Coordinates of C-alpha atoms in Angstrom, one line a residue:
M1 CA 48.6 16.5 80.0
L2 CA 51.8 17.2 82.0
V3 CA 55.2 15.9 80.9
K4 CA 58.4 16.0 82.8
N5 CA 60.8 16.1 79.8
P6 CA 60.1 19.2 77.7
V7 CA 62.7 18.8 75.1
N8 CA 61.4 17.8 71.7
D9 CA 63.8 19.2 69.1
R10 CA 61.5 18.2 66.3
Q11 CA 59.3 21.1 67.2
S12 CA 62.0 23.6 67.8
L13 CA 64.1 26.0 65.6
R14 CA 67.0 23.6 66.3
G15 CA 65.0 20.7 65.1
Y16 CA 64.3 22.5 61.9
L17 CA 68.0 23.2 61.3
E18 CA 68.7 19.5 61.9
F19 CA 66.0 18.7 59.4
L20 CA 67.7 21.0 56.8
E21 CA 71.1 19.4 57.4
Q22 CA 69.7 16.0 56.8
E23 CA 67.1 16.6 54.0
F24 CA 68.0 19.9 52.3
P25 CA 71.7 20.6 53.1
A26 CA 72.1 23.0 50.2
E27 CA 69.3 25.1 51.8
L28 CA 71.3 25.9 54.9
L29 CA 74.0 28.5 54.7
R30 CA 76.3 29.5 57.6
I31 CA 77.9 32.9 57.3
K32 CA 81.1 33.0 59.4
V33 CA 82.5 36.4 58.2
P34 CA 81.6 39.4 60.5
V35 CA 78.5 41.3 59.6
K36 CA 77.0 44.5 60.9
R37 CA 73.5 44.4 62.4
E38 CA 72.7 47.5 60.2
F39 CA 71.5 46.3 56.8
D40 CA 74.1 43.5 56.1
M41 CA 71.8 40.5 56.9
T42 CA 68.8 41.9 55.1
T43 CA 70.8 42.8 52.0
T44 CA 72.4 39.4 51.9
V45 CA 69.0 37.7 51.8
F46 CA 67.8 40.0 49.0
E47 CA 71.0 39.4 47.0
L48 CA 70.4 35.6 47.3
E49 CA 66.8 36.0 46.2
K50 CA 67.9 37.9 43.1
A51 CA 70.2 34.9 42.3
G52 CA 67.2 32.5 42.7
R53 CA 68.3 31.1 46.1
D54 CA 66.3 31.0 49.3
P55 CA 68.4 29.2 51.9
T56 CA 68.0 29.5 55.7
L57 CA 71.0 31.6 57.0
I58 CA 72.9 31.5 60.2
F59 CA 75.0 34.6 60.8
E60 CA 77.5 33.4 63.3
N61 CA 79.4 36.6 63.8
V62 CA 77.3 39.7 64.3
E63 CA 79.6 42.6 65.3
G64 CA 79.1 43.7 68.9
F65 CA 77.0 40.7 69.9
D66 CA 77.7 37.2 71.2
M67 CA 74.5 35.6 69.8
P68 CA 74.1 34.2 66.3
V69 CA 71.2 35.3 64.1
V70 CA 69.0 32.8 62.3
T71 CA 66.9 34.1 59.4
N72 CA 65.1 33.2 56.2
I73 CA 63.6 30.1 57.7
A74 CA 60.3 30.4 55.8
A75 CA 61.5 31.6 52.4
N76 CA 61.6 28.3 50.5
R77 CA 58.4 26.6 49.3
R78 CA 60.1 23.4 48.5
V79 CA 61.5 23.1 52.1
L80 CA 58.1 24.1 53.7
A81 CA 56.5 21.4 51.6
G82 CA 59.1 18.9 52.7
L83 CA 58.2 19.7 56.3
L84 CA 54.7 18.4 55.6
G85 CA 56.0 15.6 53.4
V86 CA 54.4 16.8 50.2
E87 CA 55.4 18.2 46.8
P88 CA 55.4 22.0 46.5
D89 CA 52.3 22.2 44.4
A90 CA 50.4 20.2 47.0
L91 CA 51.4 22.5 49.9
P92 CA 48.3 24.7 50.1
A93 CA 46.0 21.7 50.0
A94 CA 48.0 19.9 52.7
F95 CA 48.1 23.0 54.8
R96 CA 44.3 23.5 54.4
E97 CA 43.7 19.9 55.5
R98 CA 46.0 19.8 58.5
V99 CA 45.1 23.2 60.1
Q100 CA 41.5 21.9 60.5
K101 CA 42.8 19.0 62.7
Y102 CA 43.1 20.6 66.1
I103 CA 45.2 18.6 68.5
P104 CA 45.2 19.5 72.2
C105 CA 48.5 20.7 73.5
E106 CA 50.9 18.9 75.8
R107 CA 51.9 20.9 78.8
V108 CA 55.5 20.4 80.2
D109 CA 56.7 21.5 83.5
D110 CA 60.0 23.2 82.4
A111 CA 61.7 24.4 79.3
P112 CA 65.3 25.1 78.1
W113 CA 64.6 28.8 78.0
N114 CA 64.6 28.8 81.8
D115 CA 68.5 28.4 81.6
V116 CA 69.0 32.2 81.9
V117 CA 66.5 34.5 83.6
M118 CA 66.9 38.3 83.8
E119 CA 64.4 40.6 85.4
G120 CA 64.0 44.1 86.7
D121 CA 67.0 46.4 86.0
D122 CA 68.8 43.4 84.4
V123 CA 66.4 43.4 81.5
D124 CA 68.2 44.9 78.5
L125 CA 66.8 44.3 75.1
T126 CA 69.5 46.4 73.4
K127 CA 71.9 43.4 74.0
L128 CA 70.0 41.3 71.5
P129 CA 71.3 41.4 67.9
I130 CA 68.2 43.0 66.6
P131 CA 68.8 44.0 62.9
L132 CA 68.2 47.4 61.4
Q133 CA 66.7 46.2 58.1
F134 CA 66.0 49.3 56.0
G135 CA 67.3 52.9 56.1
V136 CA 63.7 54.2 56.5
D137 CA 63.1 52.1 59.7
A138 CA 62.7 54.2 62.8
A139 CA 64.9 51.8 64.8
P140 CA 65.9 48.2 64.9
Y141 CA 62.8 45.9 64.9
I142 CA 62.1 42.5 66.4
T143 CA 60.4 41.0 63.4
A144 CA 60.1 37.3 64.5
G145 CA 58.4 38.1 67.8
Q146 CA 55.3 36.0 68.4
L147 CA 53.0 37.7 70.9
V148 CA 51.1 35.3 73.2
A149 CA 48.1 36.6 75.2
R150 CA 44.8 35.5 76.6
D151 CA 41.3 36.9 75.9
P152 CA 40.4 38.7 79.1
I153 CA 36.9 37.5 78.7
S154 CA 37.0 33.9 77.5
G155 CA 40.5 33.0 78.7
V156 CA 41.4 31.4 75.3
D157 CA 44.9 32.3 74.2
T158 CA 46.4 33.2 70.8
T159 CA 49.8 33.8 69.2
G160 CA 50.9 35.7 66.2
F161 CA 53.5 38.1 64.6
H162 CA 53.5 41.8 65.4
R163 CA 56.3 44.2 64.6
L164 CA 58.2 45.4 67.6
M165 CA 60.2 48.6 67.5
L166 CA 63.2 48.8 69.9
K167 CA 62.6 52.0 72.1
G168 CA 64.9 51.2 75.1
K169 CA 66.2 48.6 77.5
N170 CA 62.7 47.4 78.4
R171 CA 60.4 49.2 76.0
L172 CA 59.1 48.2 72.6
G173 CA 56.7 50.0 70.2
V174 CA 54.1 47.6 68.9
S175 CA 51.5 47.8 66.1
L176 CA 48.3 45.7 66.3
H177 CA 47.2 46.8 62.9
S178 CA 45.8 43.5 61.8
R179 CA 42.8 44.5 64.0
R180 CA 42.2 40.8 64.8
R181 CA 42.4 38.8 68.0
M182 CA 45.4 40.4 69.7
Y183 CA 43.9 43.9 69.0
E184 CA 40.6 42.8 70.4
F185 CA 42.2 41.2 73.5
H186 CA 44.0 44.5 74.2
R187 CA 40.8 46.5 73.6
R188 CA 38.9 44.4 76.1
A189 CA 41.6 44.6 78.7
E190 CA 41.7 48.4 78.2
Q191 CA 37.9 48.6 78.7
M192 CA 38.5 46.9 82.1
G193 CA 41.2 49.5 82.9
K194 CA 44.0 47.0 82.7
S195 CA 47.1 46.4 80.6
L196 CA 47.3 43.2 78.6
P197 CA 49.8 40.6 79.9
V198 CA 51.8 39.3 77.0
A199 CA 54.8 37.0 76.4
I200 CA 57.0 37.4 73.2
T201 CA 58.3 34.2 71.8
L202 CA 61.5 34.3 69.7
G203 CA 63.0 31.3 67.9
I204 CA 60.3 29.0 66.5
H205 CA 59.9 26.2 64.0
P206 CA 58.6 27.2 60.5
L207 CA 55.4 25.0 61.1
H208 CA 54.7 27.2 64.1
Y209 CA 55.3 30.2 61.8
M210 CA 52.8 28.8 59.3
G211 CA 50.1 27.8 61.9
S212 CA 50.2 31.1 63.6
M213 CA 49.1 32.9 60.4
V214 CA 45.7 31.1 60.4
Y215 CA 42.9 33.5 61.3
A216 CA 39.7 31.7 60.3
Y217 CA 39.0 29.2 63.1
P218 CA 36.5 28.7 66.0
P219 CA 36.8 31.2 68.9
N220 CA 37.3 28.4 71.5
V221 CA 40.3 26.8 69.6
R222 CA 43.9 27.7 70.6
K223 CA 46.4 28.6 67.9
F224 CA 48.7 26.1 69.5
E225 CA 46.2 23.4 68.7
I226 CA 46.3 24.4 65.1
I227 CA 50.1 24.3 65.1
G228 CA 49.8 20.8 66.6
G229 CA 47.7 19.8 63.6
L230 CA 50.6 20.8 61.3
F231 CA 53.1 18.8 63.3
G232 CA 50.6 15.9 63.5
E233 CA 51.2 15.6 67.3
P234 CA 50.5 17.7 70.4
Y235 CA 52.4 20.9 70.5
R236 CA 54.5 21.2 73.6
V237 CA 54.0 24.3 75.7
A238 CA 55.3 25.4 79.1
P239 CA 54.2 27.9 81.7
C240 CA 56.2 31.1 81.7
G241 CA 56.4 34.0 84.3
V242 CA 53.3 35.7 83.0
E243 CA 50.4 34.3 85.1
G244 CA 48.2 32.0 83.2
L245 CA 50.2 32.0 79.9
E246 CA 51.9 29.1 78.2
V247 CA 54.5 29.4 75.5
P248 CA 56.3 27.0 73.2
A249 CA 58.6 24.8 75.1
G250 CA 61.1 24.7 72.2
A251 CA 61.5 28.4 71.9
E252 CA 64.9 30.2 72.2
I253 CA 63.9 33.4 74.0
I254 CA 60.9 34.5 76.0
I255 CA 60.3 38.2 76.8
E256 CA 57.6 38.7 79.4
G257 CA 55.6 41.9 80.0
E258 CA 52.5 43.8 79.1
I259 CA 51.0 46.0 76.4
L260 CA 50.0 49.2 78.3
A261 CA 46.5 50.4 78.6
G262 CA 45.8 53.9 77.4
V263 CA 49.4 54.6 76.3
H264 CA 50.3 55.4 72.7
E265 CA 53.7 56.5 71.4
P266 CA 55.0 57.1 67.9
E267 CA 55.9 53.8 66.2
G268 CA 57.4 53.5 62.7
P269 CA 58.0 54.0 59.9
F270 CA 58.8 50.4 59.1
G271 CA 59.6 48.6 55.8
E272 CA 56.5 46.5 55.3
F273 CA 55.4 43.6 53.1
T274 CA 54.1 46.0 50.5
G275 CA 57.6 47.1 49.5
Y276 CA 56.9 50.5 51.0
A277 CA 57.7 52.3 54.2
S278 CA 54.6 52.2 56.4
Y279 CA 53.7 55.0 58.8
R280 CA 50.4 53.4 59.7
S281 CA 50.3 52.0 63.3
T282 CA 48.2 51.5 66.3
Q283 CA 51.1 53.0 68.3
N284 CA 50.9 50.7 71.3
V285 CA 53.6 50.2 73.9
F286 CA 55.0 46.9 75.4
V287 CA 57.0 47.0 78.6
A288 CA 59.3 44.0 79.4
H289 CA 59.5 42.8 83.0
R290 CA 61.5 39.6 82.4
V291 CA 63.6 37.8 79.8
R292 CA 64.2 34.0 79.7
M293 CA 66.5 32.3 77.3
R294 CA 68.5 29.2 76.5
Q295 CA 72.2 29.2 77.7
D296 CA 73.3 29.1 74.0
A297 CA 70.3 31.0 72.6
M298 CA 70.0 31.9 68.9
Y299 CA 68.3 35.1 67.9
H300 CA 65.6 34.6 65.2
S301 CA 64.8 37.4 62.8
V302 CA 62.4 37.6 59.9
V303 CA 63.6 39.6 56.9
S304 CA 61.1 42.4 56.3
G305 CA 59.9 44.2 53.2
M306 CA 59.0 42.0 50.3
A307 CA 61.4 39.2 51.3
K308 CA 60.0 35.7 50.9
D309 CA 60.9 35.1 54.6
H310 CA 58.3 37.8 55.4
I311 CA 55.5 36.9 53.0
L312 CA 55.8 33.4 51.5
T313 CA 54.1 31.9 54.6
T314 CA 51.2 34.4 54.2
C315 CA 51.0 33.3 50.5
I316 CA 50.6 29.6 51.6
T317 CA 48.2 30.3 54.5
R318 CA 46.0 32.6 52.3
E319 CA 46.0 29.9 49.5
G320 CA 44.9 27.4 52.1
E321 CA 42.2 29.6 53.7
I322 CA 40.7 30.7 50.3
L323 CA 40.8 27.1 49.0
N324 CA 39.0 25.9 52.2
A325 CA 36.3 28.5 51.7
L326 CA 35.8 27.8 48.0
K327 CA 35.6 24.0 48.4
R328 CA 32.5 24.4 50.6
N329 CA 30.3 25.5 47.6
L330 CA 32.5 25.0 44.5
P331 CA 34.0 21.4 44.7
N332 CA 35.2 21.9 41.1
V333 CA 37.8 24.4 42.3
K334 CA 41.2 22.8 41.9
A335 CA 43.8 25.1 43.4
V336 CA 44.6 28.6 44.6
H337 CA 47.8 30.6 44.3
V338 CA 48.7 33.9 46.0
P339 CA 51.9 35.1 44.2
H340 CA 54.8 36.4 46.2
S341 CA 55.2 39.2 43.6
T342 CA 51.8 40.6 44.7
C343 CA 53.1 41.2 48.2
G344 CA 51.8 37.7 49.3
A345 CA 48.4 39.2 49.8
F346 CA 46.8 41.4 47.2
M347 CA 46.1 38.9 44.3
A348 CA 44.7 35.4 44.3
I349 CA 44.6 33.1 41.2
I350 CA 42.0 30.4 41.2
S351 CA 42.1 27.3 39.0
M352 CA 38.7 25.6 38.4
N353 CA 36.9 23.2 36.1
K354 CA 34.1 25.5 35.2
I355 CA 30.9 23.6 34.4
A356 CA 28.5 26.5 34.4
E357 CA 28.6 30.3 33.7
G358 CA 28.7 32.4 36.9
E359 CA 30.9 30.0 38.8
P360 CA 34.0 32.2 38.4
Q361 CA 32.0 35.1 39.8
M362 CA 31.0 33.0 42.8
A363 CA 34.6 32.1 43.3
V364 CA 35.7 35.7 43.2
M365 CA 33.1 36.8 45.7
A366 CA 33.9 33.9 48.1
A367 CA 37.7 34.7 47.9
L368 CA 37.2 38.4 48.5
G369 CA 34.8 37.6 51.4
T370 CA 37.4 35.2 52.9
E371 CA 40.6 37.3 52.7
L372 CA 40.5 40.9 53.7
Y373 CA 43.9 41.7 52.1
T374 CA 43.1 40.3 48.7
K375 CA 41.8 42.9 46.2
Y376 CA 42.3 41.2 42.8
V377 CA 41.0 37.7 42.0
I378 CA 41.7 36.0 38.7
V379 CA 39.9 32.7 37.8
V380 CA 41.4 30.5 35.1
D381 CA 40.7 27.0 33.6
E382 CA 42.5 24.0 35.0
D383 CA 44.8 23.9 31.9
V384 CA 46.5 27.1 33.0
N385 CA 49.4 26.8 35.4
I386 CA 48.5 29.2 38.2
F387 CA 52.1 29.1 39.5
D388 CA 53.4 30.5 36.2
M389 CA 52.4 34.2 35.7
N390 CA 53.3 34.0 32.0
D391 CA 50.5 31.3 31.6
V392 CA 48.1 33.4 33.7
M393 CA 48.7 36.5 31.7
W394 CA 48.2 34.5 28.5
A395 CA 44.8 33.3 29.7
I396 CA 43.8 37.0 30.5
A397 CA 45.1 38.1 27.1
T398 CA 43.2 35.4 25.1
R399 CA 40.1 34.5 27.1
V400 CA 38.9 37.8 28.7
R401 CA 36.3 40.1 27.2
A402 CA 36.6 43.1 29.5
E403 CA 33.0 44.3 29.1
K404 CA 31.6 41.0 30.6
D405 CA 34.5 39.3 32.4
V406 CA 35.9 42.1 34.5
F407 CA 33.8 43.4 37.4
M408 CA 34.4 45.9 40.3
I409 CA 33.3 46.0 43.9
P410 CA 33.8 49.6 45.1
G411 CA 33.9 50.7 48.8
S412 CA 35.4 47.4 50.0
K413 CA 37.3 47.2 53.2
G414 CA 41.0 46.7 52.6
A415 CA 44.2 46.2 54.5
I416 CA 45.3 49.1 56.8
L417 CA 48.9 48.7 55.4
D418 CA 47.8 48.8 51.7
P419 CA 49.1 52.2 50.5
S420 CA 46.4 52.3 47.9
S421 CA 43.6 52.1 50.4
D422 CA 41.8 55.3 51.7
P423 CA 44.0 56.7 54.6
E424 CA 40.9 57.4 56.7
T425 CA 38.5 54.4 56.0
F426 CA 41.0 51.9 54.5
T427 CA 38.5 51.1 51.8
L428 CA 39.2 50.6 48.1
T429 CA 37.7 49.1 44.9
K430 CA 38.3 45.4 44.5
M431 CA 38.3 43.5 41.1
G432 CA 37.5 40.1 39.8
I433 CA 38.6 38.7 36.4
D434 CA 37.0 35.7 34.7
A435 CA 39.7 34.4 32.5
T436 CA 38.0 31.1 31.8
R437 CA 36.7 29.8 28.4
P438 CA 33.0 30.3 27.8
T439 CA 30.8 27.2 28.1
G440 CA 28.2 26.1 25.6
R441 CA 30.2 26.9 22.5
D442 CA 33.4 25.8 20.8
F443 CA 36.5 27.8 21.7
A444 CA 39.9 27.9 20.1
E445 CA 42.0 24.9 20.8
R446 CA 45.1 25.4 22.9
L447 CA 48.4 24.3 21.4
T448 CA 50.2 21.6 23.4
I449 CA 53.4 19.6 23.4
S450 CA 53.3 16.0 24.6
E451 CA 55.5 14.8 27.4
E452 CA 57.1 12.4 24.9
S453 CA 58.1 15.2 22.6
K454 CA 59.5 17.2 25.6
A455 CA 61.6 14.2 26.7
R456 CA 63.0 13.8 23.1
A457 CA 63.9 17.5 22.9
Q458 CA 65.6 17.3 26.3
A459 CA 67.7 14.3 25.1
I460 CA 68.6 16.2 21.9
L461 CA 69.8 19.2 23.9
K462 CA 71.7 17.0 26.3
A463 CA 73.5 15.3 23.4
A464 CA 74.4 18.7 22.1
G465 CA 76.0 19.6 25.4
V466 CA 73.2 22.0 26.6
S467 CA 72.2 21.6 30.2
L468 CA 68.7 22.8 31.2

């Protein structure tokens, strides 16, 4: 479908900011005081996290640059749930349901990022306010760059995040360490003796952010069709200057170029989601040929390290993916939680109504088989709040007999960025914990407090001048 008017702010970063102003005004923070691109923006986000706050931030005055920086757009579970019209605890299930409803894209003939076009010697990525986030980082990094490319064999495109190290005016280091579609596309192009044509998208809506993290889907489906499922309508894309490629019409900035064949250069270290500096990289190189942007473009950055902006979306997408896999054979599974505190990847907690022994073990194996990054899986009864680690640890402390309820799977493939994995093979031992009550015999009764009693206690405290 071709549409003349490409503007649909609902699907853009700007549309998201308008949504915040209307629905969650306390979660939008404009910083007007001057900030440096070195460390200030990252540190501000971490200080807010320590204080229990996760607002989207707009840094309006970055010293030495004319462009504002928007960050922390995907750090608030309540806001992300609001975008899908559900409560926070229903977010994984809503995500799981919608990413399976593929909606064909709507192609438009123009986009606002065609306002300004620079190519050849005019391309200068150093003029973008790219933050330096941690002292260990080898250089400033584009962290919100969504790479878009097509499979050289099938022609189906994909999009996803990859870290991009600033190396010069038109040169970026890139790591394809996820070893998934983009890595395979580049490998196939390289086998043909060709570089991989790529466009980098900057400035996207959080629902695009979320949808781009999905990895388990049929090979003939476009990521943009998955993102459309989250929006509940066709996602609008427009042709860019890279032949055959379409990119989001609502984006702020498009960088067009290619990932070179047969060229590898040092890339990293970089402050990764693990909370450690990562020196592991595929050491690929992207060369920019052209930059397109809105006249009043905003620069979008994702706070790296263990910031929620970096890993909360991976928590939610992994929750949805694991829940989807479990529901196929274990309909009595209730919910899945991947805690932010476990790097948004390495632990999954499963709530289930166990009706037979062995079901928790089935759930563990299905979860580990679904999610490469996950290495610890805990299964609990549905009376345990999986979003409260105190409750989960209580279940482990009182319901686990280690000799029968803890089991190991050695030699499992792990994440390349997991510092505990073998540096040569990236394998490690994974673990499952059955923290459910045994079936077929009486078990100690859990102490509970009724909702009526809680309400009375809250009223007593309020009368005493205590605010909760």
